[in-house]
Each structure stands twice: as structure tokens, then as C-alpha cells.
Coordinates of C-alpha atoms and ligand atoms in Angstrom, one line a residue:
X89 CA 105.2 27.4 35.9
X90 CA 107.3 26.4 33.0
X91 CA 107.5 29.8 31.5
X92 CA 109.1 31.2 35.1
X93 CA 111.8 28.2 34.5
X94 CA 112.7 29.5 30.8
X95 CA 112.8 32.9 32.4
X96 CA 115.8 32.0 34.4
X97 CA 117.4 29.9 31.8
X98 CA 117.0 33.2 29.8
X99 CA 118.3 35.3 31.7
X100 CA 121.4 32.7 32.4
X101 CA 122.4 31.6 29.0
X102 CA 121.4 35.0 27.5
X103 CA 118.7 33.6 25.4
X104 CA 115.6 36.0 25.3
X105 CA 116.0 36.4 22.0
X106 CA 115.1 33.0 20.7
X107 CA 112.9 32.4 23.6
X108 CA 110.6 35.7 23.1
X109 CA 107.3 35.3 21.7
X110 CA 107.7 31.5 23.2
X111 CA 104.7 32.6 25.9
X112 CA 102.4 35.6 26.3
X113 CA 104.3 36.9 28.8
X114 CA 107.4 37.7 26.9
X115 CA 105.2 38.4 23.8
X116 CA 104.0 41.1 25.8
X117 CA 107.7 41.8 28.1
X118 CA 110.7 41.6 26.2
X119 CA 112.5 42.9 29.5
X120 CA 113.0 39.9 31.5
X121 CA 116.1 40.5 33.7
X122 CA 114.5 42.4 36.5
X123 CA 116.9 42.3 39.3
X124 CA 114.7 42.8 42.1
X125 CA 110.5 43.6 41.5
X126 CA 108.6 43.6 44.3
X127 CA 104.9 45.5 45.2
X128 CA 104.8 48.7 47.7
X129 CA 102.3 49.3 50.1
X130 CA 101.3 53.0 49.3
X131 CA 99.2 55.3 50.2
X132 CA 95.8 55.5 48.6
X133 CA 96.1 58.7 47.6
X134 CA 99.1 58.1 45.3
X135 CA 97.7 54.5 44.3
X136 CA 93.9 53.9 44.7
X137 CA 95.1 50.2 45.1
X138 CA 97.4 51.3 47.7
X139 CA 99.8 48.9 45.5
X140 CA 102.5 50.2 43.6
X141 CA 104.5 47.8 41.8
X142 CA 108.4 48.6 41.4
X143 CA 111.4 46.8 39.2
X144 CA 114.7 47.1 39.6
X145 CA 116.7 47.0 35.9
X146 CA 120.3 47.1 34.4
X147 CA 120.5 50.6 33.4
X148 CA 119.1 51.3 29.7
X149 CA 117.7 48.4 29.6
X150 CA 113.9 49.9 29.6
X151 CA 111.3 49.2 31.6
X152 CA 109.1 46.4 32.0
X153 CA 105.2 46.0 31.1
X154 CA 103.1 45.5 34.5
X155 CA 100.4 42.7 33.3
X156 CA 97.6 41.3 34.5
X157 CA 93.8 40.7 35.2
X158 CA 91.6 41.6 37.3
X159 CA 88.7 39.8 39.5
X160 CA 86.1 40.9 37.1
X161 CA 88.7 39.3 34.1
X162 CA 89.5 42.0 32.6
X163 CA 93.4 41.9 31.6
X164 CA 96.1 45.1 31.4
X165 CA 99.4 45.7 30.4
X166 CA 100.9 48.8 31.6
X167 CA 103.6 50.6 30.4
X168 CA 106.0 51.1 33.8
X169 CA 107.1 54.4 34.2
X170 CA 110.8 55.4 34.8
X171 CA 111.3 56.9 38.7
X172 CA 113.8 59.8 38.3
X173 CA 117.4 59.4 39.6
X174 CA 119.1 61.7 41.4
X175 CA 121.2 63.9 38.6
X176 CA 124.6 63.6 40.8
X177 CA 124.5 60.1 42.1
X178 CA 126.9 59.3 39.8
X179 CA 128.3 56.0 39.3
X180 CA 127.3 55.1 42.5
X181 CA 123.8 54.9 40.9
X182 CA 124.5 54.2 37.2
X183 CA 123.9 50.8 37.0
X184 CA 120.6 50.7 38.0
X185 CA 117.2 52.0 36.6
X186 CA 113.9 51.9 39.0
X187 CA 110.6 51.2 37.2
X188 CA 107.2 51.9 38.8
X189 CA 103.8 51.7 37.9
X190 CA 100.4 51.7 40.4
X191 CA 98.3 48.4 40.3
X192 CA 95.0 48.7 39.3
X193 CA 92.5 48.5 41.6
X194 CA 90.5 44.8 41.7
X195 CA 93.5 43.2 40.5
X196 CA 93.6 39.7 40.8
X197 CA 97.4 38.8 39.6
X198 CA 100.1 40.6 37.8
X199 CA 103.8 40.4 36.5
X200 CA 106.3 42.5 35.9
X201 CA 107.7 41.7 32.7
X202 CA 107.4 37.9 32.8
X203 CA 108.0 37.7 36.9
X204 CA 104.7 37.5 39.1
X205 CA 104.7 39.8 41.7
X206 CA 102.0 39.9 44.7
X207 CA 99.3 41.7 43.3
X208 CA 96.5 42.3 45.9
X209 CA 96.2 42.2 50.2
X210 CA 93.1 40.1 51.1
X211 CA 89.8 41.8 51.8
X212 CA 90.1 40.5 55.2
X213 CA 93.9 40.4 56.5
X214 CA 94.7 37.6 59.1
X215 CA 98.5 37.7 59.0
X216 CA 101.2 39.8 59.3
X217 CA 105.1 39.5 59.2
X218 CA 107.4 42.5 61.0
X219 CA 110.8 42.2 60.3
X220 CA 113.3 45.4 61.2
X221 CA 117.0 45.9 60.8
X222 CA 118.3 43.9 58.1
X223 CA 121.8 44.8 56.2
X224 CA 125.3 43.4 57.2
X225 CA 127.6 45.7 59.4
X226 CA 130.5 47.0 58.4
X227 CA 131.7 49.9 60.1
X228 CA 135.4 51.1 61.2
X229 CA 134.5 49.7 64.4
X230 CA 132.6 46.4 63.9
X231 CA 132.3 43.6 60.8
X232 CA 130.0 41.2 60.6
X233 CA 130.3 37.9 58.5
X234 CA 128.8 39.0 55.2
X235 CA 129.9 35.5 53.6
X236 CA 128.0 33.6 56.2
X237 CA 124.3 32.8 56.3
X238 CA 124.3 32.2 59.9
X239 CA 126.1 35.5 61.2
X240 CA 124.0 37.2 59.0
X241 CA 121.0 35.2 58.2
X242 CA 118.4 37.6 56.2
X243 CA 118.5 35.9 53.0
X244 CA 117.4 32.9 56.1
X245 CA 114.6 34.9 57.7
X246 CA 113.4 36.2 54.1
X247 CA 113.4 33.2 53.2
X248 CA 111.1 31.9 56.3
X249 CA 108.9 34.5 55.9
X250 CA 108.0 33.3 52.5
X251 CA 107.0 30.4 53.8
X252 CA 104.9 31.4 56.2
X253 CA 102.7 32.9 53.6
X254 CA 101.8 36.3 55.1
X255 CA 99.2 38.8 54.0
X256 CA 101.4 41.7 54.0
X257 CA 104.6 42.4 55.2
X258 CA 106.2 45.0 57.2
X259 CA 109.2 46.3 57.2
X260 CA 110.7 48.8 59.8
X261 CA 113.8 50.0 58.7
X262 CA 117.4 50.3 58.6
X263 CA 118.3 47.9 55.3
X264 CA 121.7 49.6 54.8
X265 CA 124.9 48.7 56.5
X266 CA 127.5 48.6 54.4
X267 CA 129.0 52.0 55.3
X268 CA 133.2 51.1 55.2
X269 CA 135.1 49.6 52.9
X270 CA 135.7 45.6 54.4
X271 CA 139.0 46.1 56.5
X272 CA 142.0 44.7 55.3
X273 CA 142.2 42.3 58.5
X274 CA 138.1 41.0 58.1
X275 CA 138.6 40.3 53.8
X276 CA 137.0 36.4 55.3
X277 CA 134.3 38.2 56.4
X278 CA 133.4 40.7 53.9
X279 CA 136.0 40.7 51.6
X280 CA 134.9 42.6 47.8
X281 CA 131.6 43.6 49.6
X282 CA 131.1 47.5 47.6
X283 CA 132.8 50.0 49.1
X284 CA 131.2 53.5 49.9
X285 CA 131.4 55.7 46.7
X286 CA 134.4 58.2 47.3
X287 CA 132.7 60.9 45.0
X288 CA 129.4 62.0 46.9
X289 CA 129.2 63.0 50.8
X290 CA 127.1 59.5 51.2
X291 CA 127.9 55.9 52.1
X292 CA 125.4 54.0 50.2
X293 CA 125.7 52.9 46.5
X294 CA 123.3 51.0 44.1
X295 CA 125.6 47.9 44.3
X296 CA 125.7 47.7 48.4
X297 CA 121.9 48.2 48.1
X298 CA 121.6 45.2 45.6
X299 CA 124.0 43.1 48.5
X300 CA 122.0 44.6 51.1
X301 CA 118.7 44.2 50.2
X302 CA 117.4 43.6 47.2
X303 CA 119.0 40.1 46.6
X304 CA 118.5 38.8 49.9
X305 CA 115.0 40.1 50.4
X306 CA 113.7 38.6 46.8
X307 CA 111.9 35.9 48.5
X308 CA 109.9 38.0 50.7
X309 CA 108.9 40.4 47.9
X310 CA 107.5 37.4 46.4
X311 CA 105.4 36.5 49.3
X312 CA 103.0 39.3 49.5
X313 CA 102.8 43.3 49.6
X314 CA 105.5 45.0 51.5
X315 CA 105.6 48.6 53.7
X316 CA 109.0 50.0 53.6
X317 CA 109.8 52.2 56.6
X318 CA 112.7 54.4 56.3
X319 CA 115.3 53.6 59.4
X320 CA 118.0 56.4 60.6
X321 CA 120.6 54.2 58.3
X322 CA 118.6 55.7 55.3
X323 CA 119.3 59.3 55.9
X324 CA 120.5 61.6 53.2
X325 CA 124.5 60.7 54.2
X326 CA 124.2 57.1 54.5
X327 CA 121.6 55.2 52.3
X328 CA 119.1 57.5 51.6
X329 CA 119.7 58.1 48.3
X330 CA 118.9 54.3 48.1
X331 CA 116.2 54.3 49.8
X332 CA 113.9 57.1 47.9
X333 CA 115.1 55.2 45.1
X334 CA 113.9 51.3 45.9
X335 CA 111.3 51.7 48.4
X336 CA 109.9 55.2 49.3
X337 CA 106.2 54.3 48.3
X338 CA 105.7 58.0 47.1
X339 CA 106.2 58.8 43.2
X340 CA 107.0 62.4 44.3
X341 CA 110.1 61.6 46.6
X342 CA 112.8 59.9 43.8
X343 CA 114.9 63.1 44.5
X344 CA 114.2 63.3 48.3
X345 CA 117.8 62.7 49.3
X346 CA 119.9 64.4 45.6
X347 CA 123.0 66.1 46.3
X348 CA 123.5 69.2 44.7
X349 CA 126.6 71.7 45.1
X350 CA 126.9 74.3 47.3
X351 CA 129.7 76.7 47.4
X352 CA 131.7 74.4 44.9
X353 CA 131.3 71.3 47.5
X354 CA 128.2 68.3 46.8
X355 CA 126.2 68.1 50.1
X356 CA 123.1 65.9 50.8
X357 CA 119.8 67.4 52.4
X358 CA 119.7 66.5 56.2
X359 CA 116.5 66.8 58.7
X360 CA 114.2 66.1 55.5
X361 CA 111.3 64.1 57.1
X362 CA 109.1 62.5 54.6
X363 CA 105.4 63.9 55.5
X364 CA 103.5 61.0 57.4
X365 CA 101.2 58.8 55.2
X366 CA 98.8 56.2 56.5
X367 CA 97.6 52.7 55.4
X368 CA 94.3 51.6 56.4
X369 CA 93.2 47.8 55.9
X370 CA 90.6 45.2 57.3
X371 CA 91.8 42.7 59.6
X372 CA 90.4 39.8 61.7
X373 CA 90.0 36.4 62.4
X374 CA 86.4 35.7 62.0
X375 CA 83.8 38.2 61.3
X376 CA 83.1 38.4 64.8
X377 CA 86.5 40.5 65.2
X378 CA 86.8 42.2 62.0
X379 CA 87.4 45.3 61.8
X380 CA 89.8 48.2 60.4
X381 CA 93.2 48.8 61.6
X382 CA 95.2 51.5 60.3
X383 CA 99.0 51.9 60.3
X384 CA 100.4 55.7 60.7
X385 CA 104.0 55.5 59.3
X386 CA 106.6 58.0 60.8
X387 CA 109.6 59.0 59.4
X388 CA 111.9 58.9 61.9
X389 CA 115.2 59.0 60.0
X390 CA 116.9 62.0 62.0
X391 CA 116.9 63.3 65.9
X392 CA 119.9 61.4 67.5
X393 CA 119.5 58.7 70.3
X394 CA 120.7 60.4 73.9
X395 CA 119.0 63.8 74.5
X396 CA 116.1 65.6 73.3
X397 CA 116.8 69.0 71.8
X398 CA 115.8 71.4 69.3
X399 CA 115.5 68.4 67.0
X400 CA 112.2 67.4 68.9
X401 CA 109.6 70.5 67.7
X402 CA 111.1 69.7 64.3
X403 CA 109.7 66.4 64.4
X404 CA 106.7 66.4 66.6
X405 CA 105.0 67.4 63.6
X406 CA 105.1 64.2 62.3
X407 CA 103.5 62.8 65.0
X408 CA 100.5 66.0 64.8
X409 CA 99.8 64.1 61.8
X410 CA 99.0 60.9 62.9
X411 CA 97.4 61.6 65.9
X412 CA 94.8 64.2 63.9
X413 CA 94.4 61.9 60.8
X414 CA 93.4 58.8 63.3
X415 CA 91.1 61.3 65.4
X416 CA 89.1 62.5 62.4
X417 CA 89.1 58.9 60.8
X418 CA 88.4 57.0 63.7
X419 CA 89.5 53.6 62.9
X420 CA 88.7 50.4 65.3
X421 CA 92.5 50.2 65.9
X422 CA 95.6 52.3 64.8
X423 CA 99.5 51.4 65.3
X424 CA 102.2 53.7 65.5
X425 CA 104.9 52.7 62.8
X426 CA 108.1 54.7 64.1
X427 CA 111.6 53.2 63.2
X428 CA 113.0 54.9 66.5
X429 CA 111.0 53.8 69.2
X430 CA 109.4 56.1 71.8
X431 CA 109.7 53.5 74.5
X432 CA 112.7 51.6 73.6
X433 CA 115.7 50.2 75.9
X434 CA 119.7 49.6 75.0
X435 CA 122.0 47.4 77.4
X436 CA 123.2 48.8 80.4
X437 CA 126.4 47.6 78.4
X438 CA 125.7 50.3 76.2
X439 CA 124.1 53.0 78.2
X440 CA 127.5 54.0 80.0
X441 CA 125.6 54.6 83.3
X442 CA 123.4 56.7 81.7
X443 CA 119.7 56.0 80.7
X444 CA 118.8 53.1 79.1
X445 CA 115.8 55.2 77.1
X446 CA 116.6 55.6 73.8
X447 CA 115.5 58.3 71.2
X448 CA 114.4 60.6 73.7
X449 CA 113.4 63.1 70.8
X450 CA 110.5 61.1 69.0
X451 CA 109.9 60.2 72.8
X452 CA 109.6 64.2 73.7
X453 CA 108.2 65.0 70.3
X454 CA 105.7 62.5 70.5
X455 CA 104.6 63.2 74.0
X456 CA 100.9 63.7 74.9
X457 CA 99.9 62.4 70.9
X458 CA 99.3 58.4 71.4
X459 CA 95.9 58.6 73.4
X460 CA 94.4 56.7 69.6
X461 CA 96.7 54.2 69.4
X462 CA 96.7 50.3 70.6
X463 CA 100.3 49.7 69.8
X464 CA 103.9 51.2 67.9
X465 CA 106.1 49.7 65.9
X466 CA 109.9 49.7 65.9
X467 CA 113.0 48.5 65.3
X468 CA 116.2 50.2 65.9
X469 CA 118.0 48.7 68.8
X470 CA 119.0 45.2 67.9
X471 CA 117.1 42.9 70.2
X472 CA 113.0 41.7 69.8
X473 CA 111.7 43.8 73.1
X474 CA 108.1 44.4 74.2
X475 CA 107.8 47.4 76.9
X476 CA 104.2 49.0 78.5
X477 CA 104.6 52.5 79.7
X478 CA 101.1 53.1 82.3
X479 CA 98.3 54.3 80.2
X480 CA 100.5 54.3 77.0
X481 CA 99.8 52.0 73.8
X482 CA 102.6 48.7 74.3
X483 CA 106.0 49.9 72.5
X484 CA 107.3 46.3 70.2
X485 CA 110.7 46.6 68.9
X486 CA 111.8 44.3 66.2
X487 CA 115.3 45.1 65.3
X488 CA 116.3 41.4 65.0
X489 CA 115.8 41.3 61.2
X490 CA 120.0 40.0 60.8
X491 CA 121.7 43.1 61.1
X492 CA 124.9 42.5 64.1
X493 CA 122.6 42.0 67.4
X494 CA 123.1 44.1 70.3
X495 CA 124.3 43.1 74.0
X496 CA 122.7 39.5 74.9
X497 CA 122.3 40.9 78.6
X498 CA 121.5 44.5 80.6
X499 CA 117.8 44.2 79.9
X500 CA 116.5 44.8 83.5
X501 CA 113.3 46.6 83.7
X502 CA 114.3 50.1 85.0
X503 CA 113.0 51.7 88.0
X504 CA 112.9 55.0 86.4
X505 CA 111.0 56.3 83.5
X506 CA 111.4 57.6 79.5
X507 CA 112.6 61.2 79.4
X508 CA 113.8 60.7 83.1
X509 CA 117.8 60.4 84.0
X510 CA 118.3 57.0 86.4
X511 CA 117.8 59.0 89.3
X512 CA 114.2 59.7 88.2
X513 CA 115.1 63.5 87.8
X514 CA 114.1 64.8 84.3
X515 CA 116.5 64.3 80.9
X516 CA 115.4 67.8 80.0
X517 CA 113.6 70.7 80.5
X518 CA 111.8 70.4 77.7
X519 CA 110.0 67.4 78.1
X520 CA 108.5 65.7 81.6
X521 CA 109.2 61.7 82.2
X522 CA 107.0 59.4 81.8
X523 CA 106.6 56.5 85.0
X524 CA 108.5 53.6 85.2
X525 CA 107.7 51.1 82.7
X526 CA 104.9 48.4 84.4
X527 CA 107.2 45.4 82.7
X528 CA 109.5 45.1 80.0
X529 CA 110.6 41.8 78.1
X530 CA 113.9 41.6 75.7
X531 CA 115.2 38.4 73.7
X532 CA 118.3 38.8 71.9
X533 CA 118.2 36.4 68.5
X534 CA 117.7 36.9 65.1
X535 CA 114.2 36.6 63.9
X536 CA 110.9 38.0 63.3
X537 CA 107.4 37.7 64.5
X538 CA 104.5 36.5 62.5
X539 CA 100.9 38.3 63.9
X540 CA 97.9 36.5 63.4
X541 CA 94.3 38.5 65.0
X542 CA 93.1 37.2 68.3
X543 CA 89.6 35.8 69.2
X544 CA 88.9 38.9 70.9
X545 CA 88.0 42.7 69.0
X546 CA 91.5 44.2 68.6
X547 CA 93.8 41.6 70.5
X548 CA 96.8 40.2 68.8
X549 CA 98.8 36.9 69.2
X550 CA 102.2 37.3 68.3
X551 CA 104.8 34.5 67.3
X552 CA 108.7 35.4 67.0
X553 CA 110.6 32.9 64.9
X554 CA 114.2 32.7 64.4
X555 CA 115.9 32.5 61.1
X556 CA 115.0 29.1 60.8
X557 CA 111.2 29.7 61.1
X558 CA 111.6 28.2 64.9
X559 CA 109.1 29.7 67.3
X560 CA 111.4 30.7 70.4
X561 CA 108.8 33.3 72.0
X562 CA 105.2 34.9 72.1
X563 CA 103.1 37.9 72.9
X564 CA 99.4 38.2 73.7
X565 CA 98.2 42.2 72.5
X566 CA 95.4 43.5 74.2
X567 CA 93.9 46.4 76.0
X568 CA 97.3 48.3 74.7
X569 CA 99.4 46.0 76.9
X570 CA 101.8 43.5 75.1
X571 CA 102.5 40.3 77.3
X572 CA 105.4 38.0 76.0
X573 CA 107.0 35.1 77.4
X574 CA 110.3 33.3 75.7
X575 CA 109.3 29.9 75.2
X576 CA 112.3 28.2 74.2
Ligands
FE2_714 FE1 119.6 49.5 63.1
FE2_715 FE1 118.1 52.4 63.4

């Protein structure tokens, strides 16, 4: 470990020069000042690994050599490739560079320049962290405490996830909340967080991502290999750019989200929804219950969250996708991974009288398409939430991942279902409710769960810690049903 130590005292008293050549690894790296490196989980047909290993580098600097061996001991150093940047991002995006480079398959550990990244997923998975909803709010209309680790406690819950040594780690959106410049009245709060750039029609910039994200989450991209999901907060207008930037896992979508000029003013694609791309892996807890599970991951950036509308045959393609891939491939067990959730509840402090259902459009444009799937994933509304819809697969919503947390109350289980108004009587037209949710359970802290395999084929057990790594409530998955009880 001593090597990692001169790394930092490198990078602090701004002596790489007289310490390269010292070890191997910055014989081989003379990059050392990554700012954030972590490894992607990607799909397999971009990566055969379904690894890809990203750093994140002072501009110019050049990019780091990914290093390594593999189980059979054969060692590599790679040549990380540049990820384009958008051509008019600006400043917003000129002091950062974004390396990549897939890891070999069989790879037993590697480093980005002289920083060891997570390098391979087990060949038998037993545990799994899901974490959702992450960056600091500040918005005209609400500020968190950016300065305080309690008020807004990822660097905490990254920081516990690390130490519960996960397999793999996933993600479910929304990293970027930094969308106002800190209010003149809130400067204890947030005061000198970065502002949104005042030159492109976006609120995200590579220096709220780096306050965002990429500092605080450092100690979970050390843990293990990470899915990304993209949340609405990483649209083309707010941190989207960002987003294809850090932690798309695709090589092809760097540019997804690049403004360009259009009649002599920059705009920002909108509606783009990142085709859906799977990730299959073996799970279990004994070889008794092993078995595959794979993980369909839906972009759900766009659609809205009160009606469904046109927006819904735009994206019920995306959901096609999934449910055809898992019918032809037939996996023991598949999960939904949706950012929006198709059965998710707000407070009746928020609803307005109104239903509580949120996202009706993935609800409609999802509608008749989950008959394969065992469970979905989501985050979104700030609360950790469990909801069964008859005959549909459990709905979990972790959105508790440190961003401001929604209402502590107004979780009753309604008597009416998705896609139905409160009186029962359809939203819309265009889609027919579902019935009334059997039971619903909602705990409003910050946290995340930790899921190990049951004893039995294709069950679950689910743990939610708060930021301190506390347990405070669990869920039993089985038979499509998710059962939780708040324990303390
Ligand atoms: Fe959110
Ligand atoms: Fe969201």
C-alpha cells in the first residue's frame, strides 16, 4: 500500500516528478491526479467484460494507462482512450477531460494510472447495494445544507456502502442538483457552490458535477463495479451533458446531450432516450439457488410526472425492448431498472388532491410489458417505498440516496389504482388503471439497501441502512411480492 500513500503525497506537494519511476506503477503512469476513476457496468456488447473503466483528469493533462493482470497472470497496460466532449460545452466543460478504456476480460486487478479501481464482479454475485437520488438541492424554491454532512449525507452513505463490501453497485439516478446559483439569503448553506453556466441553455457544469458526484461518490467507486442509470435531473437541459460525459456506459453516446445552434440560438436535444441495454450476471447464495438474473435498464429521463400523453408511445419503446430481449433470453430472473417508477406514490402533501401515482407515462407506456419480470427498480420520489400492484412484479423505490427528502407523512395505501383518478375513474383515455395496490410501505430517511440472495430460487432479503450504515428496515422478495417492515 505504500505506493497509494506517495500517490497522495504526490499529488499534494506536486512531486511526481521526483517520485516517478519510484514504483511500477508510475513507471508505467506518469498521470497520477485522476480526479475521480471508477469502473462502469456496460453492456457486453460494447465491453466483453461488461467493465469499462473511466478517469476523470485536469484538462490536457493526458490520459492515464489502465494496468493490470489477469487470472491466468498475464499483465496489460492499456492506453485509455479520450471520450469526446461536446464541441460547445464551453467553459462549463473545459476543465475536465474523460478517459475510458474496456477491461479485459479475466481480469484479476487493475489501476488507472497508479489508482486501483474494481476490476472484476464475482462469478457468483451475493450482494448488492441500490442507492438513488443523490446531489444537493438548490433550486429557486428549496436549498439544502450543502456544507453539512448530515443534511446532505452522501459522502456518509458512499462512504457506508464501501464498507459493506458489495459485489456491484447500483445506481438509479438523478446525481445532479445544483441547478441555481446558492441564494443570497442561504450563502451558510451553499454558499460558492458552482453556479449554472450562463452561456449554454443547461444547468449543469463539470465543476457542480465534481461537487455533486464525483468527490462524494469516490468511496463507492472504489468498492466495486457501478451501473449508472440516468434520472430525469440528467436530461439534455439540466445535467445531461454531465452525465453522457461521466457515466453513460456506452462509448457511442459522449455527444448524446451537445448543443448545437439553431437559428443563431444554442439549444440542447430533448426526448433523446438512450436505447435500452441489459446486464446479465449470476447471482445466489449457495449453488442450490444460483442462477442468472438480468437487469433491463430504461432510460427514463423525459415524460413528465402527472398525466400520460403523447409522451407515452414515444417511450413505450423502451420498454418493447426489454420485455422482447428477456422473452427470447429467458433468464431465471429479470428486474426492471426504470429511474421513474411505474408504481410509485408522492405525499398526499404533494399530490394537491389529485392522485398520488406518479409518472403515469412509463406507467401507460409500460402497460401490458412486465409479465417477465420479478421486480423494478427506481428512485425518483424521495422516500425508500415498496408497493405490489395484483399480478404485477413488486415496484422498490430508493430515492433516499441524500438528495432533500420528500414529505415524512401522506403515505396511506390508496384505495384506488395507477393510471386511475381518486375516484377510481380512468387518468386517461389512453391508458386503463390498474387495481388498487394489495399494500404499500414508505419510510422517509436517508439511506440505501444492501440485497443479499435468499435461501429460496429467486427470493431476496433486503436491508435499508441509513447514512450511518444503521439497519432501520427490511424486505423479504419473493413470488414478485416485496414485504417490508421498519424495524427501528
Ligand atoms: Fe430526484
Ligand atoms: Fe428523478
Amino acid at each position: 500500500m505504500l505506493w497509494r500513500k506517495s500517490t497522495i503525497g504526490c499529488i499534494v506537494l506536486g512531486l511526481c516528478a521526483s517520485l516517478a519511476g519510484a514504483t511500477n506503477a508510475f513507471a508505467l503512469n506518469p498521470v497520477t491526479s485522476s480526479i475521480a476513476s471508477f469502473t462502469l457496468i456496460a453492456p457486453t456488447s460494447e465491453v466483453p467484460s461488461g467493465l469499462l473503466a473511466r478517469a476523470v483528469i485536469a484538462s490536457g493533462a493526458g490520459c492515464p494507462m489502465l494496468s493490470g493482470s489477469t487470472s491466468a497472470g498475464r499483465t496489460f497496460a492499456l492506453p485509455m482512450r479520450l471520450r469526446s466532449k461536446p464541441a460547445l460545452a464551453g467553459a462549463a466543460y473545459s476543465a475536465l477531460d474523460v478517459c475510458e478504456r474496456g477491461i479485459p476480460t479475466g481480469t484479476d486487478n487493475a489501476m488507472v494510472g497508479s489508482r486501483v479501481i474494481p476490476a472484476t464482479l464475482p462469478s457468483r454475485i451475493k450482494r448488492i447495494a441500490l442507492t438513488g437520488d443523490s446531489g444537493c438541492r438548490i433550486t429557486s424554491l428549496a436549498v439544502q445544507n450543502c456544507a453539512n454532512t448530515s443534511a446532505w449525507p452522501l459522502a456518509r452513505i458512499s462512504r457506508n456502502i464501501a464498507k459493506d463490501k458489495p459485489d456491484v453497485i447500483i445506481n438509479l439516478g438523478d446525481y445532479f442538483y445544483r441547478e441555481a446559483e446558492c441564494p443570497v439569503t442561504d450563502q451558510g448553506l451553499c454558499a460558492s457552490s458552482p453556479p449554472p453556466p450562463g452561456n449554454l441553455p443547461v444547468t449543469g457544469s463539470a465543476m457542480s458535477w465534481i461537487a455533486d458526484a464525483l468527490i462524494p461518490m469516490q468511496p463507492m467507486f472504489d468498492a466495486a463495479p457501478i451501473l449508472m442509470a440516468r434520472g430525469n435531473h440528467e436530461s439534455c437541459a439540466r445535467g445531461g451533458i454531465g452525465y453522457f460525459l461521466f457515466f453513460s456506459p456506452q462509448r457511442s453516446t459522449a455527444l448524446q446531450c451537445a448543443p448545437s445552434i439553431v437559428d443563431g440560438k444554442v439549444v440542447v436535444p430533448s426526448n433523446d432516450i438512450s436505447p435500452t441495454w441489459n446486464a446479465t450476471w449470476q447471482v445466489g447464495d449457495s449453488d442450490a439457488t444460483a442462477h442468472t438474473l438480468d437487469i433491463e435498464v430504461i432510460d427514463s429521463a423525459y415524460g413528465g410526472d402527472q398525466s400520460v400523453d403523447s409522451y407515452a408511445a414515444i417511450q413505450r419503446p423502451s420498454y418493447v425492448a426489454a420485455a422482447r430481449r428477456v422473452a427470447k433470453e429467458k433468464p431465471d430472473e429479470a428486474w426492471l431498472l426504470t429511474h421513474r417508477p411505474i408504481f410509485g406514490m408522492i405525499s398526499t402533501q404533494y399530490s394537491d388532491g389529485q392522485s398520488v401515482w406518479t409518472s403515469p407515462n412509463q406507467t401507460a407506456a409500460s402497460q401490458g410489458l412486465l409479465g417477465d419480470f420479478n421486480l423494478i427498480l427506481s428512485s425518483h420520489v424521495h422516500v425508500a417505498q415498496a408497493v405490489n400492484i395484483p399480478n404485477q412484479p413488486a415496484q422498490l423505490v430508493i430515492g433516499n440516496g441524500g438528495t432533500l427528502l420528500d414529505p415524512a407523512t401522506g403515505y396511506e395505501t390508496p384505495k384506488y389504482g395507477p393510471l386511475s383518478n381518486v375516484d377510481g375513474s380512468p387518468l386517461s383515455p389512453l391508458a386503463t388503471p390498474y387495481p388498487a395496490p394489495t399494500s404499500t410501505w414508505t419510510d422517509v430517511r436517508f439511506g440505501y439497501i444492501i440485497a443479499t440472495p435468499g435461501t429460496q430460487t429467486k427470493s431476496w432479503s433486503l436491508e435499508h441502512r441509513d447514512e450511518r450504515g444503521k439497519p432501520f428496515a427490511s424486505c423479504a422478495v419473493a413470488n414478485r411480492l416485496a414485504k417490508c417492515r421498519t424495524t427501528h
